[in-house]
PDB file of C-alpha atoms in Angstrom:
ATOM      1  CA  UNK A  19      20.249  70.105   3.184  1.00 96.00           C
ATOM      2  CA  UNK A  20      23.435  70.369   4.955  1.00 97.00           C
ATOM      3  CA  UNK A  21      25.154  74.192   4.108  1.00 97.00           C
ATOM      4  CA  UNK A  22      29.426  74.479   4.950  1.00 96.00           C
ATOM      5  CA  UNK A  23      30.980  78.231   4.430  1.00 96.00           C
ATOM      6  CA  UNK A  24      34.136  77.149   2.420  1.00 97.00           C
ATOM      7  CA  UNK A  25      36.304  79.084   0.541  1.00 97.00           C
ATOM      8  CA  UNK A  26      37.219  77.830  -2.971  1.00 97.00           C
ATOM      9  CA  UNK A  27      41.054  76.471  -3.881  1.00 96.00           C
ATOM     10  CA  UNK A  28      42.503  75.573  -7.120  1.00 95.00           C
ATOM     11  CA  UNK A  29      45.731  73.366  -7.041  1.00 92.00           C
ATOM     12  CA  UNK A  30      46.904  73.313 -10.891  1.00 91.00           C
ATOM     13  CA  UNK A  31      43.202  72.202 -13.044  1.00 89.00           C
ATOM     14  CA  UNK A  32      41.731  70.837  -9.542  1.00 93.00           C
ATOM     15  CA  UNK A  33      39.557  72.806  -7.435  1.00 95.00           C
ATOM     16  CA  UNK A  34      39.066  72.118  -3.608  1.00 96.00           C
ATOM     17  CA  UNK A  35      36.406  73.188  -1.473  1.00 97.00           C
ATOM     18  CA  UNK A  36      38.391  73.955   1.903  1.00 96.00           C
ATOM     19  CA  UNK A  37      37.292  74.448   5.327  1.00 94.00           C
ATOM     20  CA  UNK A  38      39.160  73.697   9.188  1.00 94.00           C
ATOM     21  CA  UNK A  39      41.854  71.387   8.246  1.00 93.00           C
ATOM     22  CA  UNK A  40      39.980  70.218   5.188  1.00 95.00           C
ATOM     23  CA  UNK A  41      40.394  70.158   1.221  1.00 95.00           C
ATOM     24  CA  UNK A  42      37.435  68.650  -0.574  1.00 95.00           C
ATOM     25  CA  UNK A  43      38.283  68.210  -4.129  1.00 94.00           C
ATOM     26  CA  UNK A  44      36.003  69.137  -5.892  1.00 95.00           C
ATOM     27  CA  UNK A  45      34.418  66.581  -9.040  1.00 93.00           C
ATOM     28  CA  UNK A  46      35.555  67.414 -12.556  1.00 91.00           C
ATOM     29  CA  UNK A  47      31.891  67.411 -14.045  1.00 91.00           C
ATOM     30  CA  UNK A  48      30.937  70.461 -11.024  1.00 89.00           C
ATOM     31  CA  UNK A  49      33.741  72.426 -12.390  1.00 86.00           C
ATOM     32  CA  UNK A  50      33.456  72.430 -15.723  1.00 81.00           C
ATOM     33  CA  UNK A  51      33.230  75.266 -17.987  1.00 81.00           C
ATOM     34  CA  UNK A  52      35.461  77.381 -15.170  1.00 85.00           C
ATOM     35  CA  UNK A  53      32.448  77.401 -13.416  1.00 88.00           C
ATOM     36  CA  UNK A  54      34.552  78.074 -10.189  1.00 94.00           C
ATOM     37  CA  UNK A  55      37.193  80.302 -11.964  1.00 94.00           C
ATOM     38  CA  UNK A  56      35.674  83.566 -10.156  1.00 94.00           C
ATOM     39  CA  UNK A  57      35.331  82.472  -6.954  1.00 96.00           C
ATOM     40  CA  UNK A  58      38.687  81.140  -6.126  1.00 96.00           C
ATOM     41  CA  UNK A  59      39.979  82.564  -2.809  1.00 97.00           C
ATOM     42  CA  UNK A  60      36.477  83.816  -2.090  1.00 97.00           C
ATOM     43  CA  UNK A  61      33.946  82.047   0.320  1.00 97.00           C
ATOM     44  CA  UNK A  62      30.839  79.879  -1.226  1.00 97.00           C
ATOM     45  CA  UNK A  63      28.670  77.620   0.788  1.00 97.00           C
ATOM     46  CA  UNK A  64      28.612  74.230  -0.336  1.00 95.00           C
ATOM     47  CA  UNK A  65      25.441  71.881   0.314  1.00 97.00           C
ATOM     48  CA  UNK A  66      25.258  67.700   0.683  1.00 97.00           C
ATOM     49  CA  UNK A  67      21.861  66.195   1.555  1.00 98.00           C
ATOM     50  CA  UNK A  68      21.474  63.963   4.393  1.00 98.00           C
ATOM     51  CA  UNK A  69      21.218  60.756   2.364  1.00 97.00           C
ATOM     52  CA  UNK A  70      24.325  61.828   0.923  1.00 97.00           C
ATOM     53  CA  UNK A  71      26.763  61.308   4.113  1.00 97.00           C
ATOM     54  CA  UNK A  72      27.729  58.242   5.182  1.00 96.00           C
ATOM     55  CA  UNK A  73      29.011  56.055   8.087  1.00 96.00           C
ATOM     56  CA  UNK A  74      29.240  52.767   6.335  1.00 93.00           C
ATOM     57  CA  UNK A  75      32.417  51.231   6.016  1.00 92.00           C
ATOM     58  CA  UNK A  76      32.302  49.832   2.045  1.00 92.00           C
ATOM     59  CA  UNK A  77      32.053  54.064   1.529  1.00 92.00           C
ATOM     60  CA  UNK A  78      34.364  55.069   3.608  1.00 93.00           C
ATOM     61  CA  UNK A  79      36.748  53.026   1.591  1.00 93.00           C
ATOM     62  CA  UNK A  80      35.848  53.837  -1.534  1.00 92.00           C
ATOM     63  CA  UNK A  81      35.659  58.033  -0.825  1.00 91.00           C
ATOM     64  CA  UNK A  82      37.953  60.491  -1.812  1.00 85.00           C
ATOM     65  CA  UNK A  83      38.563  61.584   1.543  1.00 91.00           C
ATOM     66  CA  UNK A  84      36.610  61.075   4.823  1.00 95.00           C
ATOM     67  CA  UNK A  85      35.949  63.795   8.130  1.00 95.00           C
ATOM     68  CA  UNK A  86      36.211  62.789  11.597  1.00 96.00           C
ATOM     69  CA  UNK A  87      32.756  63.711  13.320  1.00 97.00           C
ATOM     70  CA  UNK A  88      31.660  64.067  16.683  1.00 98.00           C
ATOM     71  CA  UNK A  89      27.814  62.549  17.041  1.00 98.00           C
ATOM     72  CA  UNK A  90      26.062  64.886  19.009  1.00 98.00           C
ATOM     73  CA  UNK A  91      22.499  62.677  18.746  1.00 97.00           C
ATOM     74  CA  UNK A  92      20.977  59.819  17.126  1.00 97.00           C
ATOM     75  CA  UNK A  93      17.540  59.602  16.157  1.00 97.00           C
ATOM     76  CA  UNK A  94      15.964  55.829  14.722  1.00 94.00           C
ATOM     77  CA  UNK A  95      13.584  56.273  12.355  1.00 94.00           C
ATOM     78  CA  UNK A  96      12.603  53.114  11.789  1.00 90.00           C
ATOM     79  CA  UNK A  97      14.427  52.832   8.156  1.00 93.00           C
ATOM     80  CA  UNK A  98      16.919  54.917   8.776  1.00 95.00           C
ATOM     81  CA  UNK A  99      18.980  56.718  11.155  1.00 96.00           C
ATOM     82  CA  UNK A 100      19.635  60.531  11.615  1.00 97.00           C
ATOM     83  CA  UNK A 101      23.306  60.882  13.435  1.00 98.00           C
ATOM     84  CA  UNK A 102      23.479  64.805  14.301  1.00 98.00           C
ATOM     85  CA  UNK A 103      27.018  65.190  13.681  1.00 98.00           C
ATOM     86  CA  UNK A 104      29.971  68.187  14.133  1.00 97.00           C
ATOM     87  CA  UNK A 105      33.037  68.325  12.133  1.00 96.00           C
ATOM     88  CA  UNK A 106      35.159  71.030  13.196  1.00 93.00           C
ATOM     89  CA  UNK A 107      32.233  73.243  14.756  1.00 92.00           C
ATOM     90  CA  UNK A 108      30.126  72.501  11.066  1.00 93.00           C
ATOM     91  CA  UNK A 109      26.797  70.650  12.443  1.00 96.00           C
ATOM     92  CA  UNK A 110      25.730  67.905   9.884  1.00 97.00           C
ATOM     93  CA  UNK A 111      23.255  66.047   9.526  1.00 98.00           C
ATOM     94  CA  UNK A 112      23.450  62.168   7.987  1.00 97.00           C
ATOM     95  CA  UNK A 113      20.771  59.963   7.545  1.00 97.00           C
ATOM     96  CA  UNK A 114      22.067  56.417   7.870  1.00 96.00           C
ATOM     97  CA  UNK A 115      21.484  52.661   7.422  1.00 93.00           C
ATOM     98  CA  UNK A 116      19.760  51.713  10.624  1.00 93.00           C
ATOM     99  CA  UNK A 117      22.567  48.910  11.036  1.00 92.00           C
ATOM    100  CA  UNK A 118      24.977  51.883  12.151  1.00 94.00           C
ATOM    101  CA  UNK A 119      26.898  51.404  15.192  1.00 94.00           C
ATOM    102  CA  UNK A 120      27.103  55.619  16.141  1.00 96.00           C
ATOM    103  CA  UNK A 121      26.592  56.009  19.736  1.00 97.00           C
ATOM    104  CA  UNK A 122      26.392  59.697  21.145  1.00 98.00           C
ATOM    105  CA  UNK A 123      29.369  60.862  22.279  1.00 97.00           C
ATOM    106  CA  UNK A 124      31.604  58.839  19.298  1.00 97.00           C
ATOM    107  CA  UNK A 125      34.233  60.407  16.968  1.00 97.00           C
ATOM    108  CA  UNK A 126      33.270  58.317  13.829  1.00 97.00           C
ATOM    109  CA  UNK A 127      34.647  58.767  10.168  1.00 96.00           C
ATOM    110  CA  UNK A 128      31.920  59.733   7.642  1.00 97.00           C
ATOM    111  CA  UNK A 129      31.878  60.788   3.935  1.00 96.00           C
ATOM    112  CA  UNK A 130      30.072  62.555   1.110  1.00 96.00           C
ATOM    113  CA  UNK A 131      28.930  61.753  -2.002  1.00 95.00           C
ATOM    114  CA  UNK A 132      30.885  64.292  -3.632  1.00 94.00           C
ATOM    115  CA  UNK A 133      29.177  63.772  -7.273  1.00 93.00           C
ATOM    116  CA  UNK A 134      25.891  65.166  -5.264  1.00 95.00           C
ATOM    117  CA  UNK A 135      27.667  68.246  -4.231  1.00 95.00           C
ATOM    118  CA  UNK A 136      26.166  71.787  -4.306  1.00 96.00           C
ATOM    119  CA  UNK A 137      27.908  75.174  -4.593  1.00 97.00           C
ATOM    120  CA  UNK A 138      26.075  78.346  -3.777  1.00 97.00           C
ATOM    121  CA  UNK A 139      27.365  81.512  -4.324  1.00 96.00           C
ATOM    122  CA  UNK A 140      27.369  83.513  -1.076  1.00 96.00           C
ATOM    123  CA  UNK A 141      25.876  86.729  -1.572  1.00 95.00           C
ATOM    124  CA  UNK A 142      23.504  85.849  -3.572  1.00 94.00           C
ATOM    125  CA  UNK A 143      22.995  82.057  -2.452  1.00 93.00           C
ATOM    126  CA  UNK A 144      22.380  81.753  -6.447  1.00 95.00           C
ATOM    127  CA  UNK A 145      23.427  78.218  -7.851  1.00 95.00           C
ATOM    128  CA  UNK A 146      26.934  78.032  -9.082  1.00 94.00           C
ATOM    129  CA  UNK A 147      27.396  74.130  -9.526  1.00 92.00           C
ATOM    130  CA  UNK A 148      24.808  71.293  -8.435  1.00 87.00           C
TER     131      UNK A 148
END
């Protein structure tokens, strides 16, 4: 599993997961209850699994909002790929259709699948929302 320090926002009912330059709202369903009420303006770690990030374009059009990463490495696995990726000093790791055109060395857009989110409390890396 991938694990970003991010500090939590809330923008009227919406919360946002926010690191660098970025504001990842956060799904409805992993908020409800106030769930996230008590850690506004405090620092959680969030967690997407590698078969949750994408490079292909029919999700990138369809997400919420997308992150420009630098691939680092490429791996084929036969099925799949593995792109090591960074977005803004966060390494990630994405496992991929093996159709994907990510060369080492590109800036490529990727995405989440924000519904498969995970929000850890930081202290005590207990569970808060998965």
């Amino acid at each position: 599993m991938n694990f970003i320090n991010a500090t939590v926002g809330k923008e009227g009912d919406k919360y946002t997961l926010n690191f660098d330059k970025y504001k990842i709202p956060v799904p409805a369903d992993k908020s409800a209850g106030g769930k996230l009420d008590a850690y506004v303006g405090k620092e959680v770690i969030f967690g997407i699994r590698p078969e949750h990030v994408h490079d292909e374009a029919e999700e990138i059009a369809k997400a919420d909002m997308t992150f420009e990463a630098n691939v680092d490495v490429t791996e084929l696995m036969g099925a799949e790929i593995y792109l090591y990726v960074n977005i803004a000093g966060q390494s990630i790791t994405a496992r991929v259709d093996p159709s994907s055109k990510a060369k080492v060395g590109d800036t490529i857009k990727i995405c989440f699948s924000l519904d498969k989110l995970h929000i850890f409390d930081k202290d005590t890396e207990q569970i808060i929302t998965n």
